[in-house]
Coordinates of C-alpha atoms in Angstrom, one line a residue:
X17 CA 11.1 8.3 -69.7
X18 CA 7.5 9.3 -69.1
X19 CA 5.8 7.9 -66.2
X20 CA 2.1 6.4 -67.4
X21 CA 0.6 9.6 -65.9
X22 CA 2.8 11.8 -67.4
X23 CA 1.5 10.5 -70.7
X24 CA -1.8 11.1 -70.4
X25 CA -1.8 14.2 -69.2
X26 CA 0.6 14.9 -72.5
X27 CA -2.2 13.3 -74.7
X28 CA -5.1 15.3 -73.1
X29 CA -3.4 18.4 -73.8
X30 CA -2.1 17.7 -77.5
X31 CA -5.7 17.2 -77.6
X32 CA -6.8 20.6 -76.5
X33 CA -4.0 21.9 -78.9
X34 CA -5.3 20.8 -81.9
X35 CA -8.6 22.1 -81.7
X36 CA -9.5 24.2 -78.2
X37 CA -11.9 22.1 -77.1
X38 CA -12.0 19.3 -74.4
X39 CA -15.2 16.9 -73.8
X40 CA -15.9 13.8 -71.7
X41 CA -12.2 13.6 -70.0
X42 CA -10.4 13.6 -66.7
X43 CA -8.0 16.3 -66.2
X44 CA -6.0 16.7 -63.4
X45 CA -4.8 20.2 -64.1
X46 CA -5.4 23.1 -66.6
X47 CA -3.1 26.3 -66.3
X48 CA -2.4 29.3 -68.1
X49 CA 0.7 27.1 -70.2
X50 CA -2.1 24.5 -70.9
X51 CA -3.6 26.9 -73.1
X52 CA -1.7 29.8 -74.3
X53 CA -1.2 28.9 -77.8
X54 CA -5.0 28.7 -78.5
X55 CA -7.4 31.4 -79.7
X56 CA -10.6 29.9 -77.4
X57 CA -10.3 27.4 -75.0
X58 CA -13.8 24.7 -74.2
X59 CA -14.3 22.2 -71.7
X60 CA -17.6 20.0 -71.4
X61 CA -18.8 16.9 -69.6
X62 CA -15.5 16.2 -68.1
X63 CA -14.2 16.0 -64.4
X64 CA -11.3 18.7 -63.2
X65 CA -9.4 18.6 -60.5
X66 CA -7.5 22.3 -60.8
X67 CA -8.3 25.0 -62.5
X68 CA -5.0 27.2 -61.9
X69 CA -5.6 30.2 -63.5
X70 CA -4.4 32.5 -60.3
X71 CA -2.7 35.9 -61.0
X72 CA -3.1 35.6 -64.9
X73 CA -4.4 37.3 -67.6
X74 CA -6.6 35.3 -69.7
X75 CA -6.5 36.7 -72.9
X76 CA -9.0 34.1 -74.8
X77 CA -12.7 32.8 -74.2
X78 CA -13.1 29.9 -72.0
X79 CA -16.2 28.2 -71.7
X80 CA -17.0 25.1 -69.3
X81 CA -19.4 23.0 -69.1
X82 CA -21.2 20.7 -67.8
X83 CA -18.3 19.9 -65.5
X84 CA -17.4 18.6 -62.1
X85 CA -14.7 20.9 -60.8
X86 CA -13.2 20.2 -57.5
X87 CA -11.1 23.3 -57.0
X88 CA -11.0 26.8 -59.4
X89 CA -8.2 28.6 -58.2
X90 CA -8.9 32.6 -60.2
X91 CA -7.4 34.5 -57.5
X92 CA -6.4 37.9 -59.5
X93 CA -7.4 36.2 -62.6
X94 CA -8.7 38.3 -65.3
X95 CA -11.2 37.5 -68.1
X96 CA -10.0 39.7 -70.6
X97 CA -12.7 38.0 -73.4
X98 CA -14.8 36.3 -71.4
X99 CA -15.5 33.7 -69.2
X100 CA -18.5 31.4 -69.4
X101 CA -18.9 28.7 -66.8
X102 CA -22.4 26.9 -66.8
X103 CA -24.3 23.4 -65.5
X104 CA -21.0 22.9 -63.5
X105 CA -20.8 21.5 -59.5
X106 CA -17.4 23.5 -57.7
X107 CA -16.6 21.2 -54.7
X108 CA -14.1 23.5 -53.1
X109 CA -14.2 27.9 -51.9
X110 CA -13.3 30.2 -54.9
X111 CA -11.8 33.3 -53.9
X112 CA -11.8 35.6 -56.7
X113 CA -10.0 38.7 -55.5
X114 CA -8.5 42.0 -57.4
X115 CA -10.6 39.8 -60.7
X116 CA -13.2 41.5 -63.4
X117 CA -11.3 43.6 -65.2
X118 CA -13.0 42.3 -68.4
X119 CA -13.7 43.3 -71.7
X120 CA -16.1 40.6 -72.9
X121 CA -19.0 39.5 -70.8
X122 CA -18.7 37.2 -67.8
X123 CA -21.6 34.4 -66.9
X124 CA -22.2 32.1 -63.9
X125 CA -25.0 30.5 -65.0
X126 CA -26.9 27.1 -63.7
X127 CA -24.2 26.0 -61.6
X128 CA -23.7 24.4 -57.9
X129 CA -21.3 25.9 -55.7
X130 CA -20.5 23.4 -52.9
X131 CA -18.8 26.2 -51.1
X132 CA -18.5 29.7 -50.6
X133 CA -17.6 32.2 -53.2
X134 CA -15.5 35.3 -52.4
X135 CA -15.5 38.1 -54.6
X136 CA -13.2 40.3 -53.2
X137 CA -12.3 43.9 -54.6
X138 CA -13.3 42.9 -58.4
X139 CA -14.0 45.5 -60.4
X140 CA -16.0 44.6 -63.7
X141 CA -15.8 46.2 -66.6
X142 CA -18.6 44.4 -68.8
X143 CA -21.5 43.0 -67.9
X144 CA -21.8 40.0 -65.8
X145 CA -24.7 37.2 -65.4
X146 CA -25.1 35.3 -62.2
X147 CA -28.3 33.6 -63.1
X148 CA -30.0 30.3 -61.6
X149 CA -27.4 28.9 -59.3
X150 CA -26.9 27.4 -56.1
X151 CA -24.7 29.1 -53.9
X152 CA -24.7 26.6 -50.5
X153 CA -22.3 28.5 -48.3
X154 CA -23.2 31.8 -50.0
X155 CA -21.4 34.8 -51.5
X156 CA -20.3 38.5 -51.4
X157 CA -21.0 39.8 -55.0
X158 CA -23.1 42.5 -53.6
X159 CA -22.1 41.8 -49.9
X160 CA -19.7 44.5 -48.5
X161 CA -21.4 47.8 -49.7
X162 CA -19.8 50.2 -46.9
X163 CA -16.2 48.7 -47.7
X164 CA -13.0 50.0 -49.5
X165 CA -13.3 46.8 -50.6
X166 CA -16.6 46.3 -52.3
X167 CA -16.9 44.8 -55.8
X168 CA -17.7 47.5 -58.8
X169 CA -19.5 47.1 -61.8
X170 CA -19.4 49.6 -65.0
X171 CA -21.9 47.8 -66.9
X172 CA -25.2 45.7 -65.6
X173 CA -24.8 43.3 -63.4
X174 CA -27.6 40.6 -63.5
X175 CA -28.4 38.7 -61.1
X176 CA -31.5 36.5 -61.3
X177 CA -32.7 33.3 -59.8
X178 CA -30.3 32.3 -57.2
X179 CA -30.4 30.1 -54.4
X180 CA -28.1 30.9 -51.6
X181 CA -27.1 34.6 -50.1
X182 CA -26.0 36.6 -52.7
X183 CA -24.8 39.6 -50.5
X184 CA -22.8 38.3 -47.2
X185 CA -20.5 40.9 -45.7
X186 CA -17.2 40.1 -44.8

């Protein structure tokens, strides 16, 4: 028998079956599993609690929006076709190690990033837009030049109009 949470969750995610996209919900988790049989995968107005998509391979576009996340767990997560996340507020650290590795554009734009952001030993292979956001506790997407462990970009890397240090070593 499902418990009344267990149902819910069910129903939000035949919902994002059906069509890819998500808008004004709470979710409690999204995971690789949530979404692999989808070609895209869209997420708007709507209030996350996990993002869990640590050591996987993302091989469709995900776009959120307009979003309140509280945790976005992409350690060793790549973006293999993209990853768009705009107009969102991320309560809680990101560490993003070992990520990039993608073949379709990857943008940060207009969002609030409660706490710090570590990009660790990412290597980009597209282009990537970090462009009008608040970055409160900072980040190291240019930080760490005279590492091993410095982040690399193949194509441009654009980085415009943010508030917050952009280029902490650590």
């Amino acid at each position: 028998m499902y418990e009344k949470s267990d149902k819910r969750r069910l129903y939000q995610l035949m919902e994002c079956y059906l069509d890819g996209k998500m808008k004004n919900k709470y979710i409690n988790i999204i995971d690789k599993n949530s979404i692999e049989n989808l070609s895209l995968w869209s997420c708007e107005n709507s209030i996350i609690e996990l993002i869990d998509f640590k050591y996987n391979e993302i091989l469709i576009p995900i776009k959120i929006s307009n979003c309140i996340i509280k945790k976005l767990d992409i350690y060793g997560c790549w973006f293999k076709k993209g990853f768009i996340l705009e107009k969102c507020i991320i309560i809680d650290t990101i560490i993003y190690e070992m990520g990039g590795h993608n073949n379709m554009e990857i943008q940060l734009t207009n969002n609030i990033f409660c706490k710090f952001i570590d990009f660790f030993d990412c290597h980009f292979i597209e282009k990537v837009i970090i462009e009008n956001n608040i970055f409160m506790e900072g980040t190291n997407i240019i930080g760490n030049q005279n590492k091993g462990y410095k982040n690399t970009f193949e194509k441009d890397l654009v980085l415009l109009n943010n508030i917050g240090n952009v280029e902490i070593n650590n």
